[in-house]
mmCIF file of C-alpha atoms and ligand atoms in Angstrom:
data_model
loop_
_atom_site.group_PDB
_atom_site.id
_atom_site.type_symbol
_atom_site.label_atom_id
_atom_site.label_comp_id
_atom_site.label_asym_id
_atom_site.label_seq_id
_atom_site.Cartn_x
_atom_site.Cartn_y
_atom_site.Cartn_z
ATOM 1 C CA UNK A 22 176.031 77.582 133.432
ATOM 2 C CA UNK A 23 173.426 75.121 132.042
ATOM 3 C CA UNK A 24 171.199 76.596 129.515
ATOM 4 C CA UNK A 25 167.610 77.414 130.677
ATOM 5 C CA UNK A 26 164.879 75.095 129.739
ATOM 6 C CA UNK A 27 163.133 75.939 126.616
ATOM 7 C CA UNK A 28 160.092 78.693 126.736
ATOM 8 C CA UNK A 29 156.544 77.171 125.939
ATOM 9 C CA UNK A 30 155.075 78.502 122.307
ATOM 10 C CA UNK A 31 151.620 79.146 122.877
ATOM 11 C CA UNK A 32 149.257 80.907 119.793
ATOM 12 C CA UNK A 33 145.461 81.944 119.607
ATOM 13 C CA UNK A 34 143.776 81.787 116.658
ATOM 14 C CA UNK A 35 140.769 82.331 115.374
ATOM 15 C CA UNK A 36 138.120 84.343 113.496
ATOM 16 C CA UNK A 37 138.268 88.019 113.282
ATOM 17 C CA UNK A 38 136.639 89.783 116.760
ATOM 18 C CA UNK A 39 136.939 86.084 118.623
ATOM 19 C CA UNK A 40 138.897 87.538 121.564
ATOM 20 C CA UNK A 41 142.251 86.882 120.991
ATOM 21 C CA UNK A 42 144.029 90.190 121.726
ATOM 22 C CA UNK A 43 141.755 90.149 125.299
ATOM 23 C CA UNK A 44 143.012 86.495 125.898
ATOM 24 C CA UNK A 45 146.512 86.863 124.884
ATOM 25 C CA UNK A 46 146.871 90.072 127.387
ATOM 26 C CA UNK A 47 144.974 88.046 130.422
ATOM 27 C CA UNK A 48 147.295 85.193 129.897
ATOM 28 C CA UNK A 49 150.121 86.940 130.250
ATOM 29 C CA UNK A 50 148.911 88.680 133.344
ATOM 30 C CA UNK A 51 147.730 85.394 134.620
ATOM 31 C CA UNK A 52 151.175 83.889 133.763
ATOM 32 C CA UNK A 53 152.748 86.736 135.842
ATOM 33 C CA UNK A 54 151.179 85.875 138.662
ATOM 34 C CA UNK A 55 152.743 82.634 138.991
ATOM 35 C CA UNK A 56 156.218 83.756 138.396
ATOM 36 C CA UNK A 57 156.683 83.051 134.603
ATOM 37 C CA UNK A 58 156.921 85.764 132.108
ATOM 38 C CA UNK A 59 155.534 85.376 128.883
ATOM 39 C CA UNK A 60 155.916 87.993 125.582
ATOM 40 C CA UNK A 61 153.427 88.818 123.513
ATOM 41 C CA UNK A 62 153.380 89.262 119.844
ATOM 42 C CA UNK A 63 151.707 89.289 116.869
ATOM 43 C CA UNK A 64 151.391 87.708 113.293
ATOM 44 C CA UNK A 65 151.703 89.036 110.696
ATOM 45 C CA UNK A 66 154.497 91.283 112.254
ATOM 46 C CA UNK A 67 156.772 91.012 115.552
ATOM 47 C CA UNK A 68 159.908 92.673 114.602
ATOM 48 C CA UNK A 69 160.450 96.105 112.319
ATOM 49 C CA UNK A 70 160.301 93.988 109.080
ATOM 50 C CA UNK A 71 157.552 91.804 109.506
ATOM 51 C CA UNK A 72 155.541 94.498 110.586
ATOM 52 C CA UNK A 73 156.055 96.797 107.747
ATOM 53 C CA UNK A 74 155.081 93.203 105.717
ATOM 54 C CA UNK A 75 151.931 93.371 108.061
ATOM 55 C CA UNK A 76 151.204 96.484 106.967
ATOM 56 C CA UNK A 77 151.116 96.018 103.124
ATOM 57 C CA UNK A 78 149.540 92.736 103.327
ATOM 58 C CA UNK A 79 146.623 94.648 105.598
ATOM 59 C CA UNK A 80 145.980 97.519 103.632
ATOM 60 C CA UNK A 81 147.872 97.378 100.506
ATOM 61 C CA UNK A 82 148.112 100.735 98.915
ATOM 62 C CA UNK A 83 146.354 102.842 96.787
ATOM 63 C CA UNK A 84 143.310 99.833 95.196
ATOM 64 C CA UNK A 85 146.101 97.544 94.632
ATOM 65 C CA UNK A 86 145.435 93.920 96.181
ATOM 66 C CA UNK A 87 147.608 90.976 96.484
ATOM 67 C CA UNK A 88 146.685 87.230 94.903
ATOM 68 C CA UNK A 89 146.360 84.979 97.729
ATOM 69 C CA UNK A 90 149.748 83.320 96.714
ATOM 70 C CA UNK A 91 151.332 86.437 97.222
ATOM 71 C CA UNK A 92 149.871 86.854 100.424
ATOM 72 C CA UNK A 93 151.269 83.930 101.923
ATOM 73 C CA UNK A 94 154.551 84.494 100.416
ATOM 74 C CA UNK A 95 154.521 87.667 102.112
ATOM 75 C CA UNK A 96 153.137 86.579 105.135
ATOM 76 C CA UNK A 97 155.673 83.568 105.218
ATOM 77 C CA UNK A 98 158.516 85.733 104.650
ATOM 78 C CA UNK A 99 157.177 87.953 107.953
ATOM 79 C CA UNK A 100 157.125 84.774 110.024
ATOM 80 C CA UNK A 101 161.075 84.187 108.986
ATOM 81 C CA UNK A 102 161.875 87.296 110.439
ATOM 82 C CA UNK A 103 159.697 86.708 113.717
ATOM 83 C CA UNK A 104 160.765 83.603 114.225
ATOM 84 C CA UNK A 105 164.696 83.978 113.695
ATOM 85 C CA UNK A 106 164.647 87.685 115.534
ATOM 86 C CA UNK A 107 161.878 86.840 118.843
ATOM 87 C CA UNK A 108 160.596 83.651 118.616
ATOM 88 C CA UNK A 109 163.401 81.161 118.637
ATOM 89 C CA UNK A 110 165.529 83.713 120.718
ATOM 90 C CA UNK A 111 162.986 84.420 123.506
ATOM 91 C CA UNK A 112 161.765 80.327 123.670
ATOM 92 C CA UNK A 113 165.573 79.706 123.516
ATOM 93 C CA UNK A 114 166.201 81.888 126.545
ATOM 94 C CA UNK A 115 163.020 80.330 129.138
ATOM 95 C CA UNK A 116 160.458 82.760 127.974
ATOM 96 C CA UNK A 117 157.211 81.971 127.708
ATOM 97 C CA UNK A 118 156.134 82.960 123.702
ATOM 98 C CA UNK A 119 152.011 83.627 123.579
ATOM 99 C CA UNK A 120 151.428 84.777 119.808
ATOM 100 C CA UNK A 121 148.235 86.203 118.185
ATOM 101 C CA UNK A 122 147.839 84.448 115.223
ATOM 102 C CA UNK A 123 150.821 82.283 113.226
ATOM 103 C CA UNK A 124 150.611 79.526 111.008
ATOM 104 C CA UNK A 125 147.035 78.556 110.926
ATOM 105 C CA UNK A 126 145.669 81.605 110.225
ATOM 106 C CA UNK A 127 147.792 81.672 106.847
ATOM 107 C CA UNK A 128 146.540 78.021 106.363
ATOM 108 C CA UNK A 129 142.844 79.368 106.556
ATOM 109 C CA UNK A 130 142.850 82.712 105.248
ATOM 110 C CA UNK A 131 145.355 82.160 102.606
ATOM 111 C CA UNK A 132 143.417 78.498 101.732
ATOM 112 C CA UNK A 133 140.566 79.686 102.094
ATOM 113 C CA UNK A 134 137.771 77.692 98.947
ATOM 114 C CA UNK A 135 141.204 76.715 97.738
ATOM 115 C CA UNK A 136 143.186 79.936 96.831
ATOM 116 C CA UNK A 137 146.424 78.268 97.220
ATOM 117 C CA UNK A 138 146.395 74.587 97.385
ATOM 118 C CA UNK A 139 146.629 73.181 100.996
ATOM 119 C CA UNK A 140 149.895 71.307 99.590
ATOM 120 C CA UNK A 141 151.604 74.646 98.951
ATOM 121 C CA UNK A 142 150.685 76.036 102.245
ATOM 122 C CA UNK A 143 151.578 73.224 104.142
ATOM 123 C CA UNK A 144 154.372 72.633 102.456
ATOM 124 C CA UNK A 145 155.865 76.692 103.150
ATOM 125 C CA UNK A 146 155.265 75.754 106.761
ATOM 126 C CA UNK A 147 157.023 72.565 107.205
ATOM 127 C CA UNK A 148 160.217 74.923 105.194
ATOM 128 C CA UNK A 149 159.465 78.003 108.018
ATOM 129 C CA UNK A 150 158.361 77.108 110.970
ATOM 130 C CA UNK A 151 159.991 73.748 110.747
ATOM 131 C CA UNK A 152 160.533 72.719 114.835
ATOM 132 C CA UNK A 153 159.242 75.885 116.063
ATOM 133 C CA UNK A 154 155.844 74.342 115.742
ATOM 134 C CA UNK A 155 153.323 76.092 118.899
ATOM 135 C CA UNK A 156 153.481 73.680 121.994
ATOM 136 C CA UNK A 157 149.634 74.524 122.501
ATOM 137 C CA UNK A 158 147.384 76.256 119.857
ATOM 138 C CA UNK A 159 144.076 77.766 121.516
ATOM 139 C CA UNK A 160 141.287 78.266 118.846
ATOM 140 C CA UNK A 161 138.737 80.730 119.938
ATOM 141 C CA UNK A 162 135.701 79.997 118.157
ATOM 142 C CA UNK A 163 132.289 82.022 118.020
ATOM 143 C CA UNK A 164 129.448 82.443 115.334
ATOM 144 C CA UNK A 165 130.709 85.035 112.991
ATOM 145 C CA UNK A 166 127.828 87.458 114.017
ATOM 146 C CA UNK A 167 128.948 87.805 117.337
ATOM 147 C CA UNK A 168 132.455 88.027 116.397
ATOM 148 C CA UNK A 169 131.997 91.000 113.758
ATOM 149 C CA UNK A 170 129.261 92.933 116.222
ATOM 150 C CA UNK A 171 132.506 92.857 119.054
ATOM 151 C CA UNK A 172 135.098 93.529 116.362
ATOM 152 C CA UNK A 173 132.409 96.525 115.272
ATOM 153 C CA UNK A 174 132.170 98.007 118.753
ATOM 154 C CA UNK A 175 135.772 97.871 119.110
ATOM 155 C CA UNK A 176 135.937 100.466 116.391
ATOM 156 C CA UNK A 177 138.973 101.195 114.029
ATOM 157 C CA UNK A 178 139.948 100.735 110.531
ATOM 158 C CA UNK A 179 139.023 97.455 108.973
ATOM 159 C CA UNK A 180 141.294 95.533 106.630
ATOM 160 C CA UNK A 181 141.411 93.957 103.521
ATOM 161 C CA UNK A 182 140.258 90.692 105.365
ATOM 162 C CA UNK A 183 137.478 92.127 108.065
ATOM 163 C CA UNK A 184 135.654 93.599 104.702
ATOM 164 C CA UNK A 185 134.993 90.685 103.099
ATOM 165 C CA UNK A 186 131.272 88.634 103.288
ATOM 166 C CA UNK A 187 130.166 87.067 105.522
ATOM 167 C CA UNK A 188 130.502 83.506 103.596
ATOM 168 C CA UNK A 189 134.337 84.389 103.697
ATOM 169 C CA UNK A 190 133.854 84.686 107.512
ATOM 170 C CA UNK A 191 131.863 82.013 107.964
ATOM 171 C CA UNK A 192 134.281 79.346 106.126
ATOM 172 C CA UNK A 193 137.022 80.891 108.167
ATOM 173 C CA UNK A 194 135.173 79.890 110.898
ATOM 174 C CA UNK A 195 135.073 76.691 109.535
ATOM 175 C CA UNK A 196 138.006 76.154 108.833
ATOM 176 C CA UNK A 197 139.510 76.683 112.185
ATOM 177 C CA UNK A 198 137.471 74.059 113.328
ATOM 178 C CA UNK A 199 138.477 71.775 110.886
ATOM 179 C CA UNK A 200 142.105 72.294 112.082
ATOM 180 C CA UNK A 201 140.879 71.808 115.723
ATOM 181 C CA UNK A 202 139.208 68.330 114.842
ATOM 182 C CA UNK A 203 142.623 67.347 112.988
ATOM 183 C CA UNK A 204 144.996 68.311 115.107
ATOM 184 C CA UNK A 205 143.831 67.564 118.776
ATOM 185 C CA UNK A 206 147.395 67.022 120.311
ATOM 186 C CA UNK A 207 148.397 70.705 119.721
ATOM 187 C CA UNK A 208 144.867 72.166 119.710
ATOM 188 C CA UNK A 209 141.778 73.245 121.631
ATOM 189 C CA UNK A 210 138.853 74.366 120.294
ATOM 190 C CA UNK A 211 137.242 77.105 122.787
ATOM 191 C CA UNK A 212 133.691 78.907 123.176
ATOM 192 C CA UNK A 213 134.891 82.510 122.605
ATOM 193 C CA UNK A 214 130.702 83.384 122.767
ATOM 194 C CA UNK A 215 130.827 82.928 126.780
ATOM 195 C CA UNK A 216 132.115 86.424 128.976
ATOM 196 C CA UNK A 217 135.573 87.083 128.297
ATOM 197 C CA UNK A 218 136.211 85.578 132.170
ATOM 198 C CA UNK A 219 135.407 82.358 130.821
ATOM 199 C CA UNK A 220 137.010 81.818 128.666
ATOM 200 C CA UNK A 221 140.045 82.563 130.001
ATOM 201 C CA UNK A 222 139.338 79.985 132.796
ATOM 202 C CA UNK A 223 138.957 77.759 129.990
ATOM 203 C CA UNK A 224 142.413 78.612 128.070
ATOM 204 C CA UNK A 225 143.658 78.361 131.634
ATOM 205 C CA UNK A 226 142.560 75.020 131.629
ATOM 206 C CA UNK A 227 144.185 74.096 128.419
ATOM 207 C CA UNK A 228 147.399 75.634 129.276
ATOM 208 C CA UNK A 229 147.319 73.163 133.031
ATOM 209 C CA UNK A 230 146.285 70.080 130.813
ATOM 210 C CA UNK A 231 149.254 71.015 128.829
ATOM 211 C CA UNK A 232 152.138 71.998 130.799
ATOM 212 C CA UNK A 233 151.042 70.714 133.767
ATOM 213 C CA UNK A 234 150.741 72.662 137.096
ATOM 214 C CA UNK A 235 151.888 75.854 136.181
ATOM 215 C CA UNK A 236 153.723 78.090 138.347
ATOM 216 C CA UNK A 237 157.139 79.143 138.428
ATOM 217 C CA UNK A 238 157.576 80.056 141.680
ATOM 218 C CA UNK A 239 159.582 77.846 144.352
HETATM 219 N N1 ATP B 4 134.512 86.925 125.624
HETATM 220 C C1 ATP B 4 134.159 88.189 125.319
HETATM 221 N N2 ATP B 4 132.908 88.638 125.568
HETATM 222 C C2 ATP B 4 132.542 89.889 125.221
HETATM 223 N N3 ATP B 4 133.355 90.783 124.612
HETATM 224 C C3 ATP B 4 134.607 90.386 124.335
HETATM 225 C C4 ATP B 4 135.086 89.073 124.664
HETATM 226 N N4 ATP B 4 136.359 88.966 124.259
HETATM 227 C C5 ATP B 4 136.680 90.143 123.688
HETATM 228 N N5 ATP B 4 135.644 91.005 123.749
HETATM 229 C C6 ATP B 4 135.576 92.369 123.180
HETATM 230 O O1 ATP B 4 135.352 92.178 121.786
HETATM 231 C C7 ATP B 4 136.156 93.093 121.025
HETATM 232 C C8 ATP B 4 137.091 92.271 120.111
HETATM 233 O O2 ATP B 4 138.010 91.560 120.949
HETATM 234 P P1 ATP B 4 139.536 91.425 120.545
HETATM 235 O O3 ATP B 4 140.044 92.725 120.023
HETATM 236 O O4 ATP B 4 140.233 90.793 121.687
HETATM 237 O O5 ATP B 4 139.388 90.359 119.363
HETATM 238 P P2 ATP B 4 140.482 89.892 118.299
HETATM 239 O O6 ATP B 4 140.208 88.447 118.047
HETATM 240 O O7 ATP B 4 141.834 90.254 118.785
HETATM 241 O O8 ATP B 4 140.063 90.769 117.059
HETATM 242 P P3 ATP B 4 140.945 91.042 115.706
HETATM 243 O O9 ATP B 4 140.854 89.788 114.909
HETATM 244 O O10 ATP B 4 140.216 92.187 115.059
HETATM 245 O O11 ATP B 4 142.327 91.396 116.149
HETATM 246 C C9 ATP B 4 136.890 93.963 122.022
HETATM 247 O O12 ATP B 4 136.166 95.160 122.182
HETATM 248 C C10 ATP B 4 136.876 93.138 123.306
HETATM 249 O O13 ATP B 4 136.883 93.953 124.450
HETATM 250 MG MG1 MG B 5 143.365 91.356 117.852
#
């Protein structure tokens, strides 16, 4: 039997309250509709291990916090784990991979006014995700107001990241641009501030401009 073709590795990224949990749960309805079936997951975590290195990294215990180094060792060693236990398995076997948050987000938040050296960071990724590199990264982008007022009325506990300023927000923000503008091949920037309809027409978009004309079925 010939193997199947290999899944398509999709992630959203982007500030915190930019939509991507809504988006990633449309696309995979909107993928369903045409036949393909895509799994959703989530960075850090994704398998038992990763997400018990989620949870430390999130809310460390007690008043203990991590260096940023630390971080994105931890976060790093998380993404091993994904990526040899769901990633690579699921792409391997036709499925369709749409991930909330991977590489980029450790490039911002753990590079962030230069806690670790974009050298370091780059150079971790090129050791872990080495091929499995996203096919299409969508980068939901909004002014960080709007972002933290949805992420507020969404309710829950906020971590170690959504306390921080709102300069810290706002050069996340940045910096996911940044990444957009450099990388436009893998890329697209879109306005997460328009209704949550739009922009999944727009990721839609993105996805067809990608892949093509998408639809599974015969
Ligand atoms: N385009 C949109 N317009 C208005 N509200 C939205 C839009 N997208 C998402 N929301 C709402 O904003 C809140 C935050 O959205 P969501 O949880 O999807 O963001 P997120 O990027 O996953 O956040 P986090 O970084 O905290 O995981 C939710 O209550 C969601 O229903
Ligand atoms: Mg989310």
């Amino acid at each position: 039997m010939n193997s199947p073709v290999r899944g398509r590795f999709i992630t959203l990224e982007g500030g915190e309250g930019t939509g991507k949990s809504t988006l990633q749960l449309t696309l995979q309805r909107r993928l369903a509709e045409q036949g393909i079936e895509a799994l959703v997951t989530r960075e850090p975590g994704g398998t038992v291990c990763a997400e018990a290195i989620r949870a430390l990294v999130l809310n460390p215990p007690g008043e203990m916090s991590f260096s940023p180094l630390a971080e994105a060792l931890l976060v790093n060693a998380a993404r091993i784990d994904h990526l040899d236990q769901f990633i690579r398995p699921a792409l391997a076997a036709g499925k369709w991979v749409i991930c909330d948050r991977f590489s980029d987000s450790t490039r911002v938040y753990q590079g962030v006014s230069g806690a670790v050296s974009s050298d370091v960071l780059l150079d971790l990724e090129r050791h872990v995700v080495a091929q499995t590199r996203p096919d299409l990264t969508l980068i939901l982008d909004a002014p960080v107001s709007l972002a933290l007022e949805r992420r507020a009325a969404r309710g829950g506990k906020p971590d170690v990241f959504e306390t921080r300023g709102l300069a810290f927000h706002q050069a996340v923000r940045e910096a996911f641009s940044d990444i957009a503008r450099r990388e436009p091949g893998r890329c697209t920037l879109i306005d997460a501030s328009l209704p949550a309809s739009d922009v999944a027409n727009l990721a839609w978009s993105a996805i067809s401009a990608r892949f093509g004309a998408v639809n599974a079925r015969p």
